[in-house]
mmCIF file of C-alpha atoms in Angstrom:
data_model
loop_
_atom_site.group_PDB
_atom_site.id
_atom_site.type_symbol
_atom_site.label_atom_id
_atom_site.label_comp_id
_atom_site.label_asym_id
_atom_site.label_seq_id
_atom_site.Cartn_x
_atom_site.Cartn_y
_atom_site.Cartn_z
ATOM 1 C CA MET F 599 31.598 -13.215 1.758
ATOM 2 C CA VAL F 600 28.358 -11.236 1.792
ATOM 3 C CA GLU F 601 28.594 -7.771 0.244
ATOM 4 C CA LEU F 602 26.018 -4.988 0.527
ATOM 5 C CA ARG F 603 25.423 -2.799 -2.502
ATOM 6 C CA THR F 604 22.696 -1.249 -4.612
ATOM 7 C CA PHE F 605 20.319 -3.794 -6.124
ATOM 8 C CA GLU F 606 21.496 -4.582 -9.648
ATOM 9 C CA GLY F 607 18.500 -6.425 -11.075
ATOM 10 C CA ASP F 608 15.172 -5.424 -12.534
ATOM 11 C CA ALA F 609 11.552 -5.638 -11.407
ATOM 12 C CA GLU F 610 11.286 -9.247 -12.592
ATOM 13 C CA GLU F 611 14.252 -10.381 -10.490
ATOM 14 C CA ALA F 612 13.016 -8.438 -7.466
ATOM 15 C CA SER F 613 9.601 -10.069 -7.746
ATOM 16 C CA HIS F 614 11.031 -13.574 -8.152
ATOM 17 C CA PHE F 615 13.393 -13.264 -5.166
ATOM 18 C CA ILE F 616 11.098 -11.509 -2.694
ATOM 19 C CA ASN F 617 8.025 -13.623 -3.403
ATOM 20 C CA GLY F 618 10.141 -16.773 -3.166
ATOM 21 C CA VAL F 619 11.528 -15.774 0.233
ATOM 22 C CA TRP F 620 8.137 -14.818 1.645
ATOM 23 C CA GLN F 621 6.385 -17.917 0.342
ATOM 24 C CA ASP F 622 9.101 -20.132 1.802
ATOM 25 C CA ARG F 623 8.874 -18.383 5.180
ATOM 26 C CA TYR F 624 5.146 -17.773 5.569
ATOM 27 C CA GLY F 625 3.275 -19.340 2.654
ATOM 28 C CA LYS F 626 1.922 -22.299 4.624
ATOM 29 C CA LYS F 627 0.576 -20.245 7.528
ATOM 30 C CA LEU F 628 -0.329 -16.738 6.325
ATOM 31 C CA PRO F 629 -2.132 -15.189 3.351
ATOM 32 C CA LEU F 630 0.423 -13.258 1.329
ATOM 33 C CA ALA F 631 0.452 -10.584 -1.338
ATOM 34 C CA VAL F 632 2.069 -11.500 -4.651
ATOM 35 C CA TRP F 633 4.279 -8.546 -5.577
ATOM 36 C CA ASP F 634 4.575 -9.146 -9.295
ATOM 37 C CA ALA F 635 6.957 -7.437 -11.707
ATOM 38 C CA ARG F 636 4.290 -4.951 -12.824
ATOM 39 C CA PHE F 637 3.775 -3.836 -9.225
ATOM 40 C CA PHE F 638 7.488 -3.365 -8.512
ATOM 41 C CA ASP F 639 7.994 -1.588 -11.828
ATOM 42 C CA TRP F 640 5.209 0.836 -10.895
ATOM 43 C CA LEU F 641 6.478 1.609 -7.391
ATOM 44 C CA LEU F 642 10.246 1.210 -7.572
ATOM 45 C CA PHE F 643 11.743 0.782 -11.044
ATOM 46 C CA ARG F 644 9.667 2.703 -13.613
ATOM 47 C CA GLU F 645 11.178 0.868 -16.576
ATOM 48 C CA GLY F 646 14.670 1.360 -15.143
ATOM 49 C CA GLN F 647 14.365 5.157 -14.922
ATOM 50 C CA ALA F 648 13.764 5.483 -11.154
ATOM 51 C CA PRO F 649 16.665 6.262 -8.778
ATOM 52 C CA ARG F 650 18.036 3.281 -6.848
ATOM 53 C CA ASP F 651 19.423 5.135 -3.842
ATOM 54 C CA TYR F 652 17.331 3.134 -1.376
ATOM 55 C CA LEU F 653 17.267 -0.266 -3.091
ATOM 56 C CA VAL F 654 19.731 -2.101 -0.849
ATOM 57 C CA ALA F 655 20.747 -5.691 -1.563
ATOM 58 C CA ALA F 656 23.073 -8.355 -0.188
ATOM 59 C CA TYR F 657 25.120 -10.510 -2.565
ATOM 60 C CA ASP F 658 27.178 -13.611 -1.825
ATOM 61 C CA GLY F 659 29.606 -14.324 -4.628
ATOM 62 C CA GLY F 660 27.353 -12.559 -7.098
ATOM 63 C CA ARG F 661 24.182 -14.338 -5.897
ATOM 64 C CA LEU F 662 21.351 -12.235 -4.492
ATOM 65 C CA VAL F 663 20.690 -13.274 -0.862
ATOM 66 C CA GLY F 664 18.898 -10.283 0.696
ATOM 67 C CA THR F 665 16.941 -7.124 -0.062
ATOM 68 C CA LEU F 666 15.588 -4.118 1.791
ATOM 69 C CA PHE F 667 13.845 -1.676 -0.519
ATOM 70 C CA ALA F 668 12.416 1.783 0.031
ATOM 71 C CA GLU F 669 10.995 4.364 -2.362
ATOM 72 C CA PRO F 670 11.850 8.067 -1.965
ATOM 73 C CA ALA F 671 8.877 10.019 -0.633
ATOM 74 C CA ARG F 672 7.852 13.286 0.925
ATOM 75 C CA LEU F 673 6.508 12.582 4.409
ATOM 76 C CA ARG F 674 4.517 14.763 6.764
ATOM 77 C CA VAL F 675 5.640 14.949 10.385
ATOM 78 C CA GLY F 676 3.506 17.264 12.474
ATOM 79 C CA THR F 677 3.183 20.434 10.407
ATOM 80 C CA ARG F 678 6.400 19.803 8.438
ATOM 81 C CA GLU F 679 7.056 17.959 5.207
ATOM 82 C CA VAL F 680 10.433 16.240 5.046
ATOM 83 C CA ASP F 681 12.376 14.007 2.680
ATOM 84 C CA GLY F 682 12.102 10.353 3.589
ATOM 85 C CA THR F 683 11.186 6.964 2.207
ATOM 86 C CA TYR F 684 8.444 4.383 2.304
ATOM 87 C CA GLY F 685 10.131 1.058 3.031
ATOM 88 C CA SER F 686 9.153 -2.577 2.944
ATOM 89 C CA TRP F 687 9.962 -5.977 1.424
ATOM 90 C CA ALA F 688 12.779 -6.958 3.826
ATOM 91 C CA SER F 689 13.864 -10.407 2.622
ATOM 92 C CA VAL F 690 16.763 -12.773 3.331
ATOM 93 C CA ALA F 691 17.268 -16.038 1.439
ATOM 94 C CA PRO F 692 16.579 -19.187 3.513
ATOM 95 C CA SER F 693 20.191 -20.303 3.015
ATOM 96 C CA HIS F 694 21.490 -17.144 4.715
ATOM 97 C CA ARG F 695 19.127 -16.642 7.644
ATOM 98 C CA GLY F 696 20.658 -16.247 11.088
ATOM 99 C CA GLN F 697 23.756 -14.461 9.776
ATOM 100 C CA GLY F 698 22.687 -10.922 10.692
ATOM 101 C CA ILE F 699 22.112 -9.904 7.081
ATOM 102 C CA GLY F 700 18.789 -8.211 7.848
ATOM 103 C CA GLY F 701 20.413 -5.970 10.449
ATOM 104 C CA LYS F 702 23.245 -5.084 8.082
ATOM 105 C CA LEU F 703 20.747 -4.174 5.354
ATOM 106 C CA ALA F 704 18.924 -1.888 7.811
ATOM 107 C CA GLU F 705 22.203 -0.230 8.855
ATOM 108 C CA GLU F 706 23.096 0.387 5.211
ATOM 109 C CA LEU F 707 19.649 1.809 4.484
ATOM 110 C CA PHE F 708 19.988 4.146 7.482
ATOM 111 C CA ARG F 709 23.444 5.254 6.336
ATOM 112 C CA ARG F 710 22.057 6.155 2.925
ATOM 113 C CA HIS F 711 19.292 8.163 4.586
ATOM 114 C CA ARG F 712 21.796 10.147 6.624
ATOM 115 C CA ASP F 713 24.071 10.742 3.625
ATOM 116 C CA ARG F 714 21.163 12.087 1.564
ATOM 117 C CA GLY F 715 19.455 14.094 4.303
ATOM 118 C CA ALA F 716 16.381 11.856 4.452
ATOM 119 C CA MET F 717 14.839 11.987 7.917
ATOM 120 C CA LEU F 718 12.686 8.876 8.312
ATOM 121 C CA THR F 719 11.291 5.721 6.778
ATOM 122 C CA LEU F 720 7.608 4.920 7.043
ATOM 123 C CA GLY F 721 6.174 1.466 6.451
ATOM 124 C CA CYS F 722 3.761 -1.246 7.537
ATOM 125 C CA VAL F 723 4.649 -4.585 9.103
ATOM 126 C CA ALA F 724 2.262 -7.517 9.088
ATOM 127 C CA ALA F 725 1.285 -9.425 12.211
ATOM 128 C CA GLY F 726 2.500 -13.000 12.202
ATOM 129 C CA THR F 727 5.738 -12.171 10.375
ATOM 130 C CA ASP F 728 9.230 -11.502 11.711
ATOM 131 C CA GLY F 729 8.848 -7.800 10.896
ATOM 132 C CA PRO F 730 7.647 -6.413 14.253
ATOM 133 C CA GLY F 731 10.351 -8.237 16.214
ATOM 134 C CA PHE F 732 13.049 -7.299 13.726
ATOM 135 C CA TRP F 733 12.274 -3.599 13.725
ATOM 136 C CA LYS F 734 11.923 -3.436 17.519
ATOM 137 C CA GLN F 735 15.604 -4.373 17.722
ATOM 138 C CA THR F 736 16.564 -1.532 15.390
ATOM 139 C CA GLU F 737 17.846 1.687 16.919
ATOM 140 C CA HIS F 738 15.490 4.664 16.585
ATOM 141 C CA ALA F 739 12.565 2.488 15.440
ATOM 142 C CA ARG F 740 9.010 3.197 16.559
ATOM 143 C CA ILE F 741 6.140 0.770 16.026
ATOM 144 C CA LEU F 742 2.828 2.581 16.274
ATOM 145 C CA GLY F 743 -0.727 1.306 16.588
ATOM 146 C CA GLY F 744 -2.387 -1.170 14.287
ATOM 147 C CA MET F 745 -4.190 -0.194 11.112
ATOM 148 C CA GLY F 746 -7.567 -1.765 10.401
ATOM 149 C CA LEU F 747 -9.186 -2.200 7.013
ATOM 150 C CA TRP F 748 -12.370 -1.452 5.176
ATOM 151 C CA VAL F 749 -13.350 -4.478 3.079
ATOM 152 C CA HIS F 750 -15.985 -5.109 0.428
ATOM 153 C CA VAL F 751 -16.709 -8.676 -0.702
ATOM 154 C CA PHE F 752 -17.521 -9.233 -4.377
ATOM 155 C CA ASP F 753 -17.288 -13.037 -4.383
ATOM 156 C CA ALA F 754 -17.805 -14.638 -0.965
ATOM 157 C CA GLN F 755 -17.413 -18.136 -2.370
ATOM 158 C CA ALA F 756 -13.962 -17.317 -3.766
ATOM 159 C CA LEU F 757 -12.903 -15.832 -0.419
ATOM 160 C CA ALA F 758 -14.124 -18.915 1.449
ATOM 161 C CA ARG F 759 -11.975 -21.077 -0.817
ATOM 162 C CA TRP F 760 -8.995 -18.743 -0.382
ATOM 163 C CA SER F 761 -9.009 -18.086 3.385
ATOM 164 C CA MET F 762 -6.621 -20.015 5.624
ATOM 165 C CA ASN F 763 -8.722 -19.263 8.711
ATOM 166 C CA ALA F 764 -11.643 -21.588 9.499
ATOM 167 C CA SER F 765 -13.667 -18.828 11.192
ATOM 168 C CA GLU F 766 -13.253 -16.560 8.169
ATOM 169 C CA ARG F 767 -14.291 -19.356 5.827
ATOM 170 C CA ALA F 768 -17.452 -19.915 7.859
ATOM 171 C CA LEU F 769 -18.168 -16.164 7.889
ATOM 172 C CA PHE F 770 -17.767 -15.797 4.124
ATOM 173 C CA THR F 771 -19.911 -18.875 3.497
ATOM 174 C CA MET F 772 -22.712 -17.607 5.744
ATOM 175 C CA ALA F 773 -22.511 -14.081 4.318
ATOM 176 C CA ARG F 774 -22.916 -15.137 0.700
ATOM 177 C CA PRO F 775 -26.768 -15.222 0.597
ATOM 178 C CA PHE F 776 -26.954 -11.744 2.159
ATOM 179 C CA LEU F 777 -24.691 -9.896 -0.281
ATOM 180 C CA ARG F 778 -26.882 -7.532 -2.305
ATOM 181 C CA HIS F 779 -24.247 -5.861 -4.510
ATOM 182 C CA ARG F 780 -26.243 -2.642 -4.807
ATOM 183 C CA PHE F 781 -23.170 -0.955 -6.289
ATOM 184 C CA ARG F 782 -23.982 -2.622 -9.615
ATOM 185 C CA GLN F 783 -26.941 -0.255 -10.081
ATOM 186 C CA ALA F 784 -24.911 2.942 -9.587
ATOM 187 C CA SER F 785 -25.085 5.426 -12.463
ATOM 188 C CA GLY F 786 -21.880 6.382 -14.232
ATOM 189 C CA GLN F 787 -23.141 9.861 -15.154
ATOM 190 C CA ASP F 788 -20.340 12.464 -14.936
ATOM 191 C CA ILE F 789 -17.823 9.722 -14.010
ATOM 192 C CA ARG F 790 -14.926 8.803 -16.303
ATOM 193 C CA PRO F 791 -11.350 7.477 -16.234
ATOM 194 C CA TYR F 792 -8.606 9.867 -15.124
ATOM 195 C CA ARG F 793 -6.757 11.948 -17.732
ATOM 196 C CA PRO F 794 -3.351 13.656 -17.247
ATOM 197 C CA SER F 795 -5.037 17.065 -17.546
ATOM 198 C CA ASP F 796 -6.917 16.249 -14.311
ATOM 199 C CA LEU F 797 -3.708 16.286 -12.259
ATOM 200 C CA PRO F 798 -3.790 19.860 -10.850
ATOM 201 C CA ARG F 799 -7.349 19.464 -9.619
ATOM 202 C CA CYS F 800 -6.674 15.996 -8.155
ATOM 203 C CA MET F 801 -3.649 17.444 -6.356
ATOM 204 C CA ALA F 802 -5.785 20.172 -4.810
ATOM 205 C CA LEU F 803 -8.432 17.658 -3.696
ATOM 206 C CA LEU F 804 -5.792 15.392 -2.187
ATOM 207 C CA GLN F 805 -4.181 18.217 -0.228
ATOM 208 C CA ARG F 806 -7.569 19.160 1.172
ATOM 209 C CA MET F 807 -8.299 15.548 2.125
ATOM 210 C CA MET F 808 -4.960 15.201 3.940
ATOM 211 C CA ALA F 809 -5.314 18.343 6.042
ATOM 212 C CA PRO F 810 -5.771 16.399 9.341
ATOM 213 C CA VAL F 811 -2.703 14.178 8.797
ATOM 214 C CA THR F 812 0.254 14.661 11.168
ATOM 215 C CA LEU F 813 2.277 11.600 10.163
ATOM 216 C CA GLY F 814 2.256 9.994 6.773
ATOM 217 C CA TYR F 815 2.739 9.868 3.058
ATOM 218 C CA THR F 816 2.346 13.053 1.023
ATOM 219 C CA TYR F 817 2.548 13.696 -2.699
ATOM 220 C CA THR F 818 4.380 15.936 -5.094
ATOM 221 C CA ALA F 819 2.605 16.573 -8.393
ATOM 222 C CA GLN F 820 5.064 14.273 -10.184
ATOM 223 C CA ARG F 821 4.558 11.433 -7.709
ATOM 224 C CA LEU F 822 0.769 11.809 -7.782
ATOM 225 C CA ALA F 823 0.745 11.660 -11.594
ATOM 226 C CA HIS F 824 2.613 8.362 -11.378
ATOM 227 C CA GLN F 825 0.263 7.077 -8.674
ATOM 228 C CA LEU F 826 -2.861 7.842 -10.682
ATOM 229 C CA GLN F 827 -1.735 6.537 -14.077
ATOM 230 C CA TYR F 828 1.114 4.213 -15.048
ATOM 231 C CA ARG F 829 0.728 1.651 -17.807
ATOM 232 C CA ASP F 830 -2.135 -0.656 -16.754
ATOM 233 C CA VAL F 831 -1.368 -0.955 -13.016
ATOM 234 C CA PRO F 832 -3.355 1.748 -11.154
ATOM 235 C CA HIS F 833 -6.961 2.509 -12.049
ATOM 236 C CA THR F 834 -8.389 5.960 -11.340
ATOM 237 C CA PHE F 835 -11.907 7.302 -11.832
ATOM 238 C CA VAL F 836 -12.925 10.939 -11.490
ATOM 239 C CA LEU F 837 -16.223 12.704 -10.921
ATOM 240 C CA GLU F 838 -16.504 15.751 -13.184
ATOM 241 C CA GLN F 839 -19.277 18.278 -12.576
ATOM 242 C CA ALA F 840 -19.670 21.709 -14.160
ATOM 243 C CA GLY F 841 -16.464 21.148 -16.122
ATOM 244 C CA GLU F 842 -14.269 20.505 -13.074
ATOM 245 C CA VAL F 843 -13.072 17.355 -11.326
ATOM 246 C CA GLN F 844 -14.804 17.140 -7.945
ATOM 247 C CA GLY F 845 -13.555 13.766 -6.722
ATOM 248 C CA PHE F 846 -11.444 10.732 -7.575
ATOM 249 C CA VAL F 847 -10.888 7.112 -6.508
ATOM 250 C CA ASN F 848 -7.540 5.391 -7.136
ATOM 251 C CA SER F 849 -6.813 1.660 -6.756
ATOM 252 C CA TYR F 850 -4.694 -1.212 -8.044
ATOM 253 C CA PRO F 851 -5.081 -5.026 -8.219
ATOM 254 C CA MET F 852 -3.082 -7.376 -6.012
ATOM 255 C CA ARG F 853 -3.067 -11.161 -6.166
ATOM 256 C CA MET F 854 -3.162 -12.893 -2.781
ATOM 257 C CA THR F 855 -2.123 -16.442 -1.948
ATOM 258 C CA GLY F 856 -3.911 -18.578 0.633
ATOM 259 C CA ARG F 857 -5.439 -22.000 0.194
ATOM 260 C CA GLU F 858 -6.031 -20.727 -3.341
ATOM 261 C CA THR F 859 -4.988 -17.552 -5.160
ATOM 262 C CA MET F 860 -7.456 -14.703 -5.543
ATOM 263 C CA THR F 861 -7.312 -11.067 -6.672
ATOM 264 C CA ALA F 862 -7.997 -8.183 -4.308
ATOM 265 C CA GLU F 863 -8.322 -4.537 -5.311
ATOM 266 C CA VAL F 864 -6.469 -2.148 -2.994
ATOM 267 C CA VAL F 865 -7.830 1.401 -2.762
ATOM 268 C CA ASP F 866 -4.974 3.823 -2.111
ATOM 269 C CA LEU F 867 -6.574 7.243 -2.537
ATOM 270 C CA MET F 868 -10.025 8.782 -2.403
ATOM 271 C CA ALA F 869 -10.766 12.502 -2.249
ATOM 272 C CA PHE F 870 -13.739 14.801 -2.830
ATOM 273 C CA ALA F 871 -14.533 18.487 -2.938
ATOM 274 C CA ASP F 872 -16.537 19.675 0.063
ATOM 275 C CA SER F 873 -19.437 20.544 -2.230
ATOM 276 C CA VAL F 874 -19.925 16.950 -3.465
ATOM 277 C CA SER F 875 -23.092 15.390 -2.067
ATOM 278 C CA HIS F 876 -23.039 12.181 -0.029
ATOM 279 C CA ASP F 877 -24.918 10.423 -2.826
ATOM 280 C CA ASP F 878 -22.385 11.446 -5.486
ATOM 281 C CA ARG F 879 -19.458 10.393 -3.285
ATOM 282 C CA ARG F 880 -21.019 6.982 -2.853
ATOM 283 C CA ARG F 881 -21.824 6.778 -6.565
ATOM 284 C CA LEU F 882 -18.222 7.489 -7.601
ATOM 285 C CA LEU F 883 -16.917 4.804 -5.265
ATOM 286 C CA GLN F 884 -19.538 2.346 -6.482
ATOM 287 C CA VAL F 885 -18.730 2.966 -10.155
ATOM 288 C CA ALA F 886 -15.071 2.260 -9.331
ATOM 289 C CA MET F 887 -16.273 -0.935 -7.616
ATOM 290 C CA GLN F 888 -18.114 -1.952 -10.787
ATOM 291 C CA ASP F 889 -14.788 -1.753 -12.623
ATOM 292 C CA MET F 890 -13.001 -3.743 -9.893
ATOM 293 C CA GLU F 891 -15.545 -6.554 -10.152
ATOM 294 C CA ARG F 892 -15.422 -6.496 -13.960
ATOM 295 C CA ARG F 893 -11.636 -6.974 -13.839
ATOM 296 C CA GLY F 894 -11.999 -10.035 -11.603
ATOM 297 C CA ALA F 895 -11.510 -8.809 -8.026
ATOM 298 C CA SER F 896 -12.948 -11.108 -5.354
ATOM 299 C CA CYS F 897 -12.779 -8.351 -2.736
ATOM 300 C CA ALA F 898 -11.580 -4.788 -2.230
ATOM 301 C CA ALA F 899 -9.648 -3.399 0.729
ATOM 302 C CA MET F 900 -8.624 0.020 1.998
ATOM 303 C CA LEU F 901 -6.729 1.060 5.110
ATOM 304 C CA ARG F 902 -9.010 2.792 7.573
ATOM 305 C CA SER F 903 -8.061 6.440 7.665
ATOM 306 C CA PRO F 904 -9.227 9.593 9.444
ATOM 307 C CA CYS F 905 -9.384 11.216 6.011
ATOM 308 C CA ILE F 906 -12.362 9.133 4.804
ATOM 309 C CA PRO F 907 -15.647 9.182 6.764
ATOM 310 C CA ALA F 908 -16.868 5.808 7.976
ATOM 311 C CA SER F 909 -20.409 6.684 6.913
ATOM 312 C CA LEU F 910 -19.370 6.724 3.234
ATOM 313 C CA MET F 911 -17.842 3.266 3.483
ATOM 314 C CA TRP F 912 -20.790 1.753 5.367
ATOM 315 C CA ARG F 913 -23.311 3.165 2.886
ATOM 316 C CA SER F 914 -21.252 1.828 -0.026
ATOM 317 C CA GLY F 915 -21.340 -1.730 1.305
ATOM 318 C CA TRP F 916 -17.923 -1.882 2.995
ATOM 319 C CA VAL F 917 -17.361 -3.304 6.488
ATOM 320 C CA PRO F 918 -14.523 -2.843 9.002
ATOM 321 C CA PHE F 919 -12.061 -5.708 9.224
ATOM 322 C CA PRO F 920 -9.010 -6.232 11.474
ATOM 323 C CA GLY F 921 -5.992 -5.609 9.302
ATOM 324 C CA GLY F 922 -3.192 -7.069 11.395
ATOM 325 C CA ALA F 923 -0.657 -4.473 10.188
ATOM 326 C CA LYS F 924 1.230 -1.958 12.303
ATOM 327 C CA VAL F 925 2.730 1.329 11.169
ATOM 328 C CA THR F 926 6.504 1.437 11.538
ATOM 329 C CA CYS F 927 8.630 4.579 11.775
ATOM 330 C CA LEU F 928 12.392 4.304 11.430
ATOM 331 C CA LEU F 929 14.327 7.393 12.375
ATOM 332 C CA PRO F 930 17.848 7.621 10.941
ATOM 333 C CA SER F 931 17.739 11.246 12.159
ATOM 334 C CA PRO F 932 17.237 11.014 15.958
ATOM 335 C CA GLN F 933 16.645 14.770 16.118
ATOM 336 C CA LEU F 934 13.271 14.338 14.432
ATOM 337 C CA GLU F 935 10.409 14.217 16.923
ATOM 338 C CA LEU F 936 7.202 12.371 16.097
ATOM 339 C CA PRO F 937 3.796 13.727 17.143
ATOM 340 C CA ALA F 938 2.670 12.298 20.489
ATOM 341 C CA SER F 939 -0.668 11.053 19.091
ATOM 342 C CA PRO F 940 -0.228 11.100 15.326
ATOM 343 C CA CYS F 941 -3.044 11.159 12.799
ATOM 344 C CA VAL F 942 -1.599 8.638 10.336
ATOM 345 C CA PHE F 943 -2.039 8.312 6.589
ATOM 346 C CA THR F 944 -0.160 5.607 4.733
ATOM 347 C CA HIS F 945 -0.674 2.939 2.088
ATOM 348 C CA LEU F 946 -1.270 -0.790 2.177
ATOM 349 C CA ARG F 947 1.749 -2.407 0.544
#
């Protein structure tokens, strides 16, 4: 008999189970992220110290057969900030598909939201997976518009070997002679790695950057500190001028499977003071890109967002790319009304 309860394992077990399920289901037809133990420890477990209220699992005779995880988060809805979660990684073992376990996991997650006063779950679902169809069947679910990407290519040859799409492989192969990599010449003057003492200023810059957002992820000081620095997972660079931090770029590495495995760098956050020149904004991003390439990234990606001007990305050598992901809102509290045309900020997970 299948029993639903709080996930009992650690980041290593979560990584092994979820990656195994996704590779079995989609590995031969879609490129997939590899959510390794370091990644899950950073977001969900924090060396076993993080709360597990929203880590829901299904067990059959003690064997893990399903998961639906969400991390507690403050979310902005219109002009309000409410308690909620950022959810993803819905997985059911191949041996137990077709038994309604996914729906039961969602019901349990919703129940926990209601019991704890959390008002919504925000997430992204990838095109080509079962996610969009699954969530459309869920009561109080809203699937919003697609989210495109900004992409920078460091190693076109590696991407051509990795891609599962023939048109993409041809594009990367043809693009290789034209890549100039001007970011390599950017000066690192006044740019350094993040330090914990930078947190208050980074928080102020982030709040200013997110002013237009009417639906999306927000940060407490504690959560931002964890986002910017945790062991060796995220990498954050700051621009310091006149003794004060004036901008920062935050990213993390993610391995991706395709025909081969490659490493992408995902940019989560970027914020600047209004006084920072266009040249210095570009220079900070390009110095962060130097570090990404040095650590072995074949490309970098960032969700397109109203918070970051397109002109900065174009001038830094990034190009728009169809992302294939849709923003999902799940509303355990039906009284909560979403903005009619939301300005969305979320993360690529």
